Coordinates of C-alpha atoms in Angstrom, one line a residue:
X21 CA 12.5 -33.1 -17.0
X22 CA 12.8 -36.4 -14.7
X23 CA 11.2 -37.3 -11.7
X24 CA 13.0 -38.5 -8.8
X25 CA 10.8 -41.5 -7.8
X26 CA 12.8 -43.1 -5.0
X27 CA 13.2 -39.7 -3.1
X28 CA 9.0 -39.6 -3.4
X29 CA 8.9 -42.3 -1.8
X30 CA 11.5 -41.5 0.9
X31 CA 9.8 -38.5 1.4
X32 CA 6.7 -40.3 1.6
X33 CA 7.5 -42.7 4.1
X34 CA 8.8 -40.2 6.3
X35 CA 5.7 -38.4 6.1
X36 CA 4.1 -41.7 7.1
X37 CA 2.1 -41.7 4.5
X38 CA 1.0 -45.1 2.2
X39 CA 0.5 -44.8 -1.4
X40 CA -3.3 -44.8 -1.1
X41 CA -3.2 -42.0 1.7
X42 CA -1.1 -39.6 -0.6
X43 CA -3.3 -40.0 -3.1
X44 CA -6.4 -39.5 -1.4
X45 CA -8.4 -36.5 -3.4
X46 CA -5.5 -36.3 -6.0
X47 CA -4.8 -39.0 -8.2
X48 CA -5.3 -42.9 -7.9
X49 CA -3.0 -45.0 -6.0
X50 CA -1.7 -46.2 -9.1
X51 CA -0.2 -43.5 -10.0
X52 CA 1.9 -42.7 -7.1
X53 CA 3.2 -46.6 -7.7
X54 CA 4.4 -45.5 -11.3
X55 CA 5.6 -42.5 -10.5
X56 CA 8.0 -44.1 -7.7
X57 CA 8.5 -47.0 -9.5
X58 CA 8.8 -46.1 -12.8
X59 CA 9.5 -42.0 -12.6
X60 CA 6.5 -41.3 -14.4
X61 CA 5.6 -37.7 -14.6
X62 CA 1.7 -36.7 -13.8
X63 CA -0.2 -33.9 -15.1
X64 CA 1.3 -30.7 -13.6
X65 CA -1.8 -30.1 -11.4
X66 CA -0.9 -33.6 -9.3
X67 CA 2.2 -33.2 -8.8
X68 CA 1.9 -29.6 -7.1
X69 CA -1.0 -31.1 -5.1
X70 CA 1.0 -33.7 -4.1
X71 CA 4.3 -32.1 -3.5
X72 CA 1.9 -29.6 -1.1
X73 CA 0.6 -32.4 0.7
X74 CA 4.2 -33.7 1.3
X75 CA 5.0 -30.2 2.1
X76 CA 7.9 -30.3 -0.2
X77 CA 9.1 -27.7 -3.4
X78 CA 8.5 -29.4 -6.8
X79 CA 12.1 -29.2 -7.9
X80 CA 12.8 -32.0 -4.8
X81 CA 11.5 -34.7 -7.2
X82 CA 11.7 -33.1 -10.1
X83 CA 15.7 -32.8 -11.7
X84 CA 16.2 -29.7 -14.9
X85 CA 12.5 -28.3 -14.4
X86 CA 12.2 -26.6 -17.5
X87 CA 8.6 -26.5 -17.5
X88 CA 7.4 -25.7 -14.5
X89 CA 7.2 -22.3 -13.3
X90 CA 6.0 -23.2 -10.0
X91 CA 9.6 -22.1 -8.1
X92 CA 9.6 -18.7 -10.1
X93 CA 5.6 -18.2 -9.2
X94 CA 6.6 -18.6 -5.5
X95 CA 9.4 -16.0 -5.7
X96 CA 6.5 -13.4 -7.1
X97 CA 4.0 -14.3 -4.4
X98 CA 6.9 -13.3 -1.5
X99 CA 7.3 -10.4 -3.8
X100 CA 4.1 -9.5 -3.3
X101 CA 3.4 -10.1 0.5
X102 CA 6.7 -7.8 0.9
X103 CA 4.7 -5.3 -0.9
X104 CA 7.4 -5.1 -3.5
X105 CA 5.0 -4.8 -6.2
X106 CA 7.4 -2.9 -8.1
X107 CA 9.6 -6.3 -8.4
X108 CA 6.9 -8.5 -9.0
X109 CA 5.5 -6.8 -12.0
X110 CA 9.0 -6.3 -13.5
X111 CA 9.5 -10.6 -12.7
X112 CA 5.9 -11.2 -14.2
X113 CA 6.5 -9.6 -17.0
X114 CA 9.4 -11.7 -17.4
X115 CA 7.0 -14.6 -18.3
X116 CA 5.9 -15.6 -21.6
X117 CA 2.2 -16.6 -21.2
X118 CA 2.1 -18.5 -24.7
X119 CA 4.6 -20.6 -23.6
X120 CA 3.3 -21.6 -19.8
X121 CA 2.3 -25.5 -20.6
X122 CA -0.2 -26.3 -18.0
X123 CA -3.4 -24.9 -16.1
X124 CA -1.9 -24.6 -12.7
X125 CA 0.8 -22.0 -14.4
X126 CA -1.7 -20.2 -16.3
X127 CA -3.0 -19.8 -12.8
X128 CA -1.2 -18.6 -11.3
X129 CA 0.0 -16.2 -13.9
X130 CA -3.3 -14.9 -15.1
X131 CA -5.5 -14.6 -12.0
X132 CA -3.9 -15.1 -8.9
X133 CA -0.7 -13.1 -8.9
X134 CA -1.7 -10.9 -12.3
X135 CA -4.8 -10.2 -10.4
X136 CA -2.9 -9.3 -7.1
X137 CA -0.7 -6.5 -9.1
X138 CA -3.7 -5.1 -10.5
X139 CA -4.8 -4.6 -6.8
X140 CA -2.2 -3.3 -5.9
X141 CA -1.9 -0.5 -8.7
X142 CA -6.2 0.4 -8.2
X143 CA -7.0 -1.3 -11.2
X144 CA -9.7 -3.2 -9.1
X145 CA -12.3 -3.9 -12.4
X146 CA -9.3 -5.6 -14.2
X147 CA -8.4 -7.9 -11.2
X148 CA -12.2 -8.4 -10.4
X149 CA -11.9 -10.1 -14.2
X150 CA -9.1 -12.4 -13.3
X151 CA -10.3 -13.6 -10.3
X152 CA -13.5 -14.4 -11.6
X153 CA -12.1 -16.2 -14.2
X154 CA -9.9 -18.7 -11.8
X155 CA -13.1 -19.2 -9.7
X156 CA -15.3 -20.2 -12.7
X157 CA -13.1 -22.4 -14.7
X158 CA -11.0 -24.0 -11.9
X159 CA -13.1 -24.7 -9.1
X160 CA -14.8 -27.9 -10.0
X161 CA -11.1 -29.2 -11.5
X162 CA -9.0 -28.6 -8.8
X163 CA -8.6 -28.3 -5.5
X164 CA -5.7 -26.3 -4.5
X165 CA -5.2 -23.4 -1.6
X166 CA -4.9 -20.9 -4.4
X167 CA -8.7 -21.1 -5.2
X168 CA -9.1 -19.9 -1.1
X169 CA -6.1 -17.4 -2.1
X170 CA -8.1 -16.0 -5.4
X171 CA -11.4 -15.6 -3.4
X172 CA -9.5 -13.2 -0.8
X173 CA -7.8 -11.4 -3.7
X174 CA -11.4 -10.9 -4.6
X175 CA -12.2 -9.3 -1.2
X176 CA -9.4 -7.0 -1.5
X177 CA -10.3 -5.9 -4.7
X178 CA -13.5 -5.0 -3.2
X179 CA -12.5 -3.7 -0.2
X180 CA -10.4 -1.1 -1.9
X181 CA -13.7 -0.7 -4.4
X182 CA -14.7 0.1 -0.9
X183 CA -17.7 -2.4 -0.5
X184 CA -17.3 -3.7 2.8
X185 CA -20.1 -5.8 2.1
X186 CA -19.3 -7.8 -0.7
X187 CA -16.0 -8.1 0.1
X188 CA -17.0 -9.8 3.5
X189 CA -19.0 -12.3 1.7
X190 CA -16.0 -12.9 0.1
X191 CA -13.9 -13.8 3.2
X192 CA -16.9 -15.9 4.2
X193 CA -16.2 -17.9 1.0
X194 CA -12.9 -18.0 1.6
X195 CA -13.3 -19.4 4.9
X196 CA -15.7 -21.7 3.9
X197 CA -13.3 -23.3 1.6
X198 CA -11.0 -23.5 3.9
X199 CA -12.6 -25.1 6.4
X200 CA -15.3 -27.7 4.2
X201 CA -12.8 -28.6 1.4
X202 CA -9.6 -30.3 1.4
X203 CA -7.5 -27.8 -0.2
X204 CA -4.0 -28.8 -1.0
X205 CA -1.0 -26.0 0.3
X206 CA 2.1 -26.1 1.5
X207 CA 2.7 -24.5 4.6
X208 CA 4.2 -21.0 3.5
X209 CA 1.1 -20.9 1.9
X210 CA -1.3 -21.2 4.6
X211 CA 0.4 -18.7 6.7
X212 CA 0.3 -16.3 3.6
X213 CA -3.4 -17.1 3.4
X214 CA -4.2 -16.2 7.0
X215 CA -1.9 -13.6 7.0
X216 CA -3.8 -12.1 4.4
X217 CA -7.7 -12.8 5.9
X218 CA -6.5 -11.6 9.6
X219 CA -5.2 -8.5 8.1
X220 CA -8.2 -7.9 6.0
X221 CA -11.1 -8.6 8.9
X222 CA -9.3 -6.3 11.1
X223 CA -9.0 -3.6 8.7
X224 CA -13.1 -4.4 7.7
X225 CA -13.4 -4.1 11.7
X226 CA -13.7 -7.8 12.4
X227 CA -11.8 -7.9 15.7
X228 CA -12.8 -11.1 17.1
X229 CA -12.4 -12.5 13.5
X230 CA -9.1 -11.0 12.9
X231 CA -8.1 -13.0 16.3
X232 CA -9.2 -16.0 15.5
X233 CA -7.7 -16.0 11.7
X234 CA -3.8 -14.2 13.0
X235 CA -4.0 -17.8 16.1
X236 CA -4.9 -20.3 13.0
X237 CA -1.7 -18.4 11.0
X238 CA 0.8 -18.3 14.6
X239 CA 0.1 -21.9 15.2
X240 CA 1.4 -23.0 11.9
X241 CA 4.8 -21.0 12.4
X242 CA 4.6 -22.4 15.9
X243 CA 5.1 -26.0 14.8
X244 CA 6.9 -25.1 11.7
X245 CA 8.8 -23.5 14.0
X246 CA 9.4 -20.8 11.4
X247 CA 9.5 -16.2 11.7
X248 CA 7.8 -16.2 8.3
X249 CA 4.6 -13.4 8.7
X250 CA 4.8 -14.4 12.7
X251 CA 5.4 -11.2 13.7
X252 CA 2.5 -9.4 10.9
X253 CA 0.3 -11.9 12.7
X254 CA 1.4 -11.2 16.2
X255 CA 0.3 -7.7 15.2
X256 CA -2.6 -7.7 13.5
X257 CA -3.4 -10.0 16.5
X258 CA -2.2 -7.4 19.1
X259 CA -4.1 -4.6 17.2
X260 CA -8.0 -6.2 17.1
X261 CA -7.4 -6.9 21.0
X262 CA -6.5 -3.4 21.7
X263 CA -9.7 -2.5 19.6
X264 CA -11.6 -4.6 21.9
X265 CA -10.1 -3.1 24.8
X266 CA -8.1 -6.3 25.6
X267 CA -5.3 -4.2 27.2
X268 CA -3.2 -6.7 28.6
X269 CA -2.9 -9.4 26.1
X270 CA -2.9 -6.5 23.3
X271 CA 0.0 -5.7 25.1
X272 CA 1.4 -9.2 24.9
X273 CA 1.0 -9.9 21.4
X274 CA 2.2 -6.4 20.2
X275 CA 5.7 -6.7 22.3
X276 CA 5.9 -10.4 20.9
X277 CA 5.6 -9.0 17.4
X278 CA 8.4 -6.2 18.5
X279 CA 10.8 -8.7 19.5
X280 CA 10.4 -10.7 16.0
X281 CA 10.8 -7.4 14.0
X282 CA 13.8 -7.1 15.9
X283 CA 15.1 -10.1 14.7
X284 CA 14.7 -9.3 11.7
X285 CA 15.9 -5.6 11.5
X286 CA 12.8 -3.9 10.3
X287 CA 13.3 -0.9 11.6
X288 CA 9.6 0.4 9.9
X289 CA 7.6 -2.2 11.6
X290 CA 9.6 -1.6 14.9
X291 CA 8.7 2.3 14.9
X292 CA 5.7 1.6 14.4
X293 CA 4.7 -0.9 17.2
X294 CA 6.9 1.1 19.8
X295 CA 4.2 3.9 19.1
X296 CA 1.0 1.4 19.8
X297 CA 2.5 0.1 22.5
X298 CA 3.3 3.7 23.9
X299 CA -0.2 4.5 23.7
X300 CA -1.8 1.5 24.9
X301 CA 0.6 2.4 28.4
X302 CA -1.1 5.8 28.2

């Protein structure tokens, strides 16, 4: 495995970023200078956090990444917010744990997307477990999205448990995190993560919330200027103003979120908002 030094620091500069401001909260300016310099390798867990401030994949600096299983992690988690579960457990299982070299694997592995599966399949205690386990022994050593992305796999598990209440606190937590901490994440990420908290408030019956959480998620694909979740957004959006009795702009986001699903030929989602919108005309 090899790092690509003088692309980091292309990639850097473009960013307009210094040394000292890419490594703010991650490593010590030092080490960014060696690893451009001299292609010196970091500990797994800042090089992600770096390569998610950059907003860049790991294997763009890194050449035969052998180690890492950060790109096959990130094909799971799209398995997963498609709901093909079936294909993510069959990929997971691909993995063998005793040979993941470093924490931020293992965490993904063991909490995060483990954890996710087992909500998924109703095996709430087991995931409950997991996530517990990232939250304890990785929240005062790192400071990555996915300890905002364990805490609402948390909430879900409880929300299916069906304890509104706890798993609200857990949202809370979540946002809290998000908004007092400087989590590192790459964009996709972030629009997973809100994807995931709009959905959950509205279904919890947080309408305002779910609003608020679905804009935070639309403005990142608005200046990414990227479909990925916009049109889940535009309709969870769409669906806690027409609980609210915001006809009109219910109306607005729901027909947005139709056009998007047109685009992308899902003819499911498209049935489906055809019928909301039919009623909110009614």
């Amino acid at each position: 495995m090899r790092l690509k030094g003088e692309v980091l620091k292309q990639v850097r500069r473009k960013r307009g970023l210094s040394q000292t401001a890419l490594a703010e909260g991650i490593c010590t300016q030092a080490t960014i200078s060696l690893m451009e310099k001299q292609n010196r390798i970091p500990k797994m867990n800042i090089l992600t956090s770096l390569c998610a401030r950059l907003d860049i994949p790991v294997d763009r600096i890194i050449e035969n990444d052998d180690v890492s299983m950060t790109v096959f992690f990130d094909q799971i988690s799209l398995m997963l917010v498609n709901h093909d579960f079936e294909g993510a457990r069959k990929k997971l299982n691909r993995v063998k744990v005793k040979k993941l070299q470093n924490d931020f694997d293992k965490q993904h592995y063991y909490y995060y997307l483990l954890g996710m599966l087992q909500v998924a399949s109703d095996q709430v205690d087991d995931a409950i477990f997991n996530f517990e386990l990232i939250l304890t022994q990785f929240s005062t050593t790192s400071a990555n999205i996915y300890l905002a992305m364990t805490t609402i796999g948390m909430a879900l598990a409880y929300e299916k448990r069906g304890d509104t209440e706890k798993a609200l606190q857990f949202v809370g937590r979540a946002i809290h995190l998000i908004d007092d901490k400087q989590l590192n994440g790459g964009k996709r990420q972030w629009i997973i993560l809100y994807h995931e908290i709009s959905g959950l408030y509205y279904r919890l019956g947080q309408y305002r919330r779910a609003i608020s959480m679905a804009g935070r998620g639309i403005k990142i694909c608005r200046e990414e200027q990227t479909l990925f979740l916009l049109g889940g957004l535009y309709m969870t959006r769409g669906q806690a103003q027409a609980k609210l009795d915001q006809g009109d702009v219910a109306q607005e986001s729901l027909t947005v979120a139709l056009s998007i699903y047109k685009i992308m030929e899902d003819d499911t989602a498209q049935e489906k908002l055809s019928q909301e919108l039919s009623q909110l005309v009614e």
